C-alpha positions as semicolon CSV with decimal commas, in nm:
position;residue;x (nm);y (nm);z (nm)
1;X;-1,718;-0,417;-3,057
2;X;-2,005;-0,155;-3,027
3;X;-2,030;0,085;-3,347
4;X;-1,933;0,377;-3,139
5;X;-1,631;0,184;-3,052
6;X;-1,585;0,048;-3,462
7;X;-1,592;0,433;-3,544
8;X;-1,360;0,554;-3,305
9;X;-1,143;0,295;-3,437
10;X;-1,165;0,366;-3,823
11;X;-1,093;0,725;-3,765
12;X;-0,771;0,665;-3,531
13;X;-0,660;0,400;-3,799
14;X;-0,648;0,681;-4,074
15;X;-0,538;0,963;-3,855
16;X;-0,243;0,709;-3,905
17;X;-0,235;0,634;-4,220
18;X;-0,206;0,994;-4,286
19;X;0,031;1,102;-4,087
20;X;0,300;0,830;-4,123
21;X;0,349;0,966;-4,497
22;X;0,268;1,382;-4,488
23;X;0,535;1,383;-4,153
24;X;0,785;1,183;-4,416
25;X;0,663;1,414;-4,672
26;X;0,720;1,718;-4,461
27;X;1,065;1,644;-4,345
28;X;1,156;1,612;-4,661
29;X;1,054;1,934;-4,817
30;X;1,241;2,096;-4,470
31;X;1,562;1,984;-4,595
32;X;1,526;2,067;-4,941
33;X;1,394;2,400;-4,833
34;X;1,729;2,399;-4,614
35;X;1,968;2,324;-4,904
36;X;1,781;2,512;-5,179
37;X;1,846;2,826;-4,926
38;X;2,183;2,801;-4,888
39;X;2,256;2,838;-5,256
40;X;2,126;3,172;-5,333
41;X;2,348;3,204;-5,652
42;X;2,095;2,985;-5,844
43;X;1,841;3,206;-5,855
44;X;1,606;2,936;-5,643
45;X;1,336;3,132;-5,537
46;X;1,091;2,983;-5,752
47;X;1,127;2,666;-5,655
48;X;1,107;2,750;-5,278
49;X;0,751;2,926;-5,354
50;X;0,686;2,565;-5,497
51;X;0,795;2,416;-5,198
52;X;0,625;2,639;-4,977
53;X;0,258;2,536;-5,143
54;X;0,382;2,162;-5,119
55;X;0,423;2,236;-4,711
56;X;0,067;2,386;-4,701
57;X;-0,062;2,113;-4,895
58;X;0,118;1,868;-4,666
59;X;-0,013;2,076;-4,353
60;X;-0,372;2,027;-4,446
61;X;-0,323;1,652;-4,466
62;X;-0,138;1,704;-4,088
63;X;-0,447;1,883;-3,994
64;X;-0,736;1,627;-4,134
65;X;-0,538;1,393;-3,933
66;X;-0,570;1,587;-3,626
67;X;-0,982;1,646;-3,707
68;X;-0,993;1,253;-3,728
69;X;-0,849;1,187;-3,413
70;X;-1,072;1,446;-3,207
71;X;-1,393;1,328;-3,366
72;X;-1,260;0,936;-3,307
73;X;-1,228;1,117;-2,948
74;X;-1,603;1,316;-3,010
75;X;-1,748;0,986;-3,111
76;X;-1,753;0,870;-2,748
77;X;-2,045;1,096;-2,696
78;X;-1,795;1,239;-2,369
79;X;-1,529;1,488;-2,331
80;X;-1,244;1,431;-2,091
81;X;-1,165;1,848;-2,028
82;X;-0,837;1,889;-1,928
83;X;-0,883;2,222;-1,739
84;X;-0,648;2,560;-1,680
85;X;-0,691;2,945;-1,580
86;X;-0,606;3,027;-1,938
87;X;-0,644;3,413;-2,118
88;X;-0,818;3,378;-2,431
89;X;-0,691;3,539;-2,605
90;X;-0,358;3,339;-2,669
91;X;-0,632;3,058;-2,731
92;X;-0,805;3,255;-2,980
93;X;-0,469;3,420;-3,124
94;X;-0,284;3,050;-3,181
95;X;-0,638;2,902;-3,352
96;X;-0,665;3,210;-3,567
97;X;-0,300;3,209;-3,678
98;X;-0,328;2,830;-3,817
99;X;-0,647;2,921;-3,981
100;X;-0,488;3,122;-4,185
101;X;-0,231;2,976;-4,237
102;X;-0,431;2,648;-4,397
103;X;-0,652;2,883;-4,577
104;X;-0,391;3,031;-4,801
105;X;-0,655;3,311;-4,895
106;X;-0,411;3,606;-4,903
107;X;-0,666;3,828;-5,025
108;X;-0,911;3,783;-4,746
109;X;-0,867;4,100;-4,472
110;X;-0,882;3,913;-4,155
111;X;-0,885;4,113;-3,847
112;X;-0,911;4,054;-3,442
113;X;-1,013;4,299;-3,162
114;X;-0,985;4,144;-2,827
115;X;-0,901;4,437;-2,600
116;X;-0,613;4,517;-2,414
117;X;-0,710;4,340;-2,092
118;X;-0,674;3,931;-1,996
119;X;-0,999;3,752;-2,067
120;X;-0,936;3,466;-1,804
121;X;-1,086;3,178;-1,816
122;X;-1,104;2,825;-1,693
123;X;-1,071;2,562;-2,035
124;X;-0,940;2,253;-2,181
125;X;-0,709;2,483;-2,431
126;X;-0,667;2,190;-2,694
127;X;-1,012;2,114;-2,728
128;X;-1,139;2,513;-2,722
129;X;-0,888;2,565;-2,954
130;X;-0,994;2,290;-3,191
131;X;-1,292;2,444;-3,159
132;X;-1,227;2,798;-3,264
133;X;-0,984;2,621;-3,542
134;X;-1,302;2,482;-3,709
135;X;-1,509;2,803;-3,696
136;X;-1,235;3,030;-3,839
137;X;-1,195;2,729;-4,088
138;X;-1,495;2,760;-4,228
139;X;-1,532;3,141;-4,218
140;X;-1,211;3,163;-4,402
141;X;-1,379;2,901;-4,644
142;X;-1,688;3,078;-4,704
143;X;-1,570;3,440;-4,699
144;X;-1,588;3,668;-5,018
145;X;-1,359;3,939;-4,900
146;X;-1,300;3,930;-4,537
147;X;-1,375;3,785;-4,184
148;X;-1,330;3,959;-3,809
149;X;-1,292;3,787;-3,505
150;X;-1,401;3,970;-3,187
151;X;-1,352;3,958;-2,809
152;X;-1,628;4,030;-2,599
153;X;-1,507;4,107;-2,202
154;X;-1,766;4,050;-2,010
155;X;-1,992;3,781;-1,840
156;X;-2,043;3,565;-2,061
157;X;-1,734;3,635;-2,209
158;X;-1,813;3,623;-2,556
159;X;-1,590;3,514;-2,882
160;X;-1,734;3,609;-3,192
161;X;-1,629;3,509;-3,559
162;X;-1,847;3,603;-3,850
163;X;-1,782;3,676;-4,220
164;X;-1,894;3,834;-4,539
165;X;-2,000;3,467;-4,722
166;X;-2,326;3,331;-4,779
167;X;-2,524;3,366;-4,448
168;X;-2,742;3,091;-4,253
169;X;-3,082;3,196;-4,364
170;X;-2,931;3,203;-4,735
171;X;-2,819;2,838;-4,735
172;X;-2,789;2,681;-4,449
173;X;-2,840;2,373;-4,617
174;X;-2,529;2,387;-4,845
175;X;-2,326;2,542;-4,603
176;X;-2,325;2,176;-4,384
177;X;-2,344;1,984;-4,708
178;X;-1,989;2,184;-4,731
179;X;-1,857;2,080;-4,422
180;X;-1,984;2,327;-4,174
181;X;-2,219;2,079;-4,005
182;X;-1,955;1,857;-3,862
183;X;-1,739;2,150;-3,725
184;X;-2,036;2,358;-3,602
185;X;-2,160;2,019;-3,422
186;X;-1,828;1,966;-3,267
187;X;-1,776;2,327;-3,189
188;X;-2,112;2,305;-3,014
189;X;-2,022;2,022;-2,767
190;X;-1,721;2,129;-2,693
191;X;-1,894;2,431;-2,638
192;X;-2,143;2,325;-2,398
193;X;-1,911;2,042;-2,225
194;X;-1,763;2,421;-2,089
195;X;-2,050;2,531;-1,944
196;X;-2,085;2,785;-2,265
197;X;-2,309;2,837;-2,495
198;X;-2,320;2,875;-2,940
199;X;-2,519;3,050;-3,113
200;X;-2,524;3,094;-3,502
201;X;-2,599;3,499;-3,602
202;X;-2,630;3,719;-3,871
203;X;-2,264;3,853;-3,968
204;X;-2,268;4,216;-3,916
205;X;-1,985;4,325;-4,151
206;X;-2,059;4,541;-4,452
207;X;-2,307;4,346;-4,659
208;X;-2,125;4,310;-5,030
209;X;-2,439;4,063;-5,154
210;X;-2,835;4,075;-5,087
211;X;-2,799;3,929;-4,732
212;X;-2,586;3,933;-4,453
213;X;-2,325;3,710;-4,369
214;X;-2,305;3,422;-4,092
215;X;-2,162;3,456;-3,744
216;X;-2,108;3,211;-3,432
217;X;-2,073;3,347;-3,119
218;X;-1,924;3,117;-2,809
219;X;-1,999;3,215;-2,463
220;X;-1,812;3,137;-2,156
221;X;-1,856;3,191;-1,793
222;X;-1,581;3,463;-1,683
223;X;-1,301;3,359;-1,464
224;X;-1,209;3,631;-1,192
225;X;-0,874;3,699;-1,313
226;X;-0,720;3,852;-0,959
């Protein structure tokens, strides 16, 4: 067995292991949710916050699961695209949502502009999705007070996510050693295995520090939408 192939293996065999348990884990909490509900009389509400931060808790370990299997999938150095006339925005909006959602930073102002018009394009949606999922990951990791996500209609269409954290030319350094360097590199491919480009840029949102914050912007040919 080649190490690529030894890899590939290691990460699909704990994708497993993971999700065997949280999916036990998470049907569980659903029911108890269910029944804790229908008993409003007991003054419950507490204990459904509590279950409500076991869920998230649960849904990250979902979610590493899912970032095992795509890089067991990345680790074969090729990307099988699955490809559809798709508006990105629904790509973006879905990625976005679950970003936040596995944040769980309620006091971080997160806000989209992607026009009122269809930004067609042609893309594998689950694998430009996971892509977007890791960027917004990370700026929702990184970000003091807010990030912004923005929809550029043109050709190359142009998605842009940037925040208010520590910017590249700060510490770019610690900023992989945190986790960034694995998404961005996956990002990247997946990226490029469009036909699109990434770049890493200076955030420009209000700078709340001595420098500016980070941004990546993802390029796509545009699709003729008639």
């Amino acid at each position: 067995m080649s190490h690529s192939s030894s890899s590939k293996a290691r990460f699909e065999a704990i994708a497993r292991e993971l999700r065997t348990p949280a999916g036990v884990t998470w049907s569980a909490l659903d029911e108890l949710a269910v029944e804790l509900a229908s008993k409003p009389e007991c003054g419950n509400e507490k204990m459904l916050e509590v279950i409500e931060m076991a869920r998230l808790g649960v849904k990250r370990l979902l979610r590493l699961a899912d970032r095992l299997d795509l890089i067991a999938e990345f680790e074969d150095g090729a990307l099988e695209l699955q490809r559809y006339h798709v508006d990105l925005r629904d790509v973006i909006g879905e990625a976005a949502d679950q970003a936040t959602y596995l944040a769980g930073r309620k006091a971080i102002i997160s806000s989209r502009n992607m026009g009122n018009k269809a930004a067609i394009a042609h893309v594998d949606t689950r694998w430009l999705g996971a892509a977007i999922l890791e960027v917004c990951g990370n700026a929702f990791r990184f970000a003091r007070s807010e990030i912004r996500i923005v929809l550029t209609h043109a050709d190359p269409v142009v998605i842009l996510i940037e925040d208010d954290g520590p910017g590249f030319a700060l510490d770019d350094g610690d900023r992989r050693r945190s986790g960034l360097g694995v998404s961005l590199s996956m990002a990247r491919h997946v990226i490029e295995a469009h036909g699109g480009k990434l770049h890493r840029r200076e955030s420009t949102l209000p700078v709340r520090h001595d420098r500016p914050g980070a941004a990546i912007a993802m390029e796509f040919p545009a699709t003729d939408a008639s």
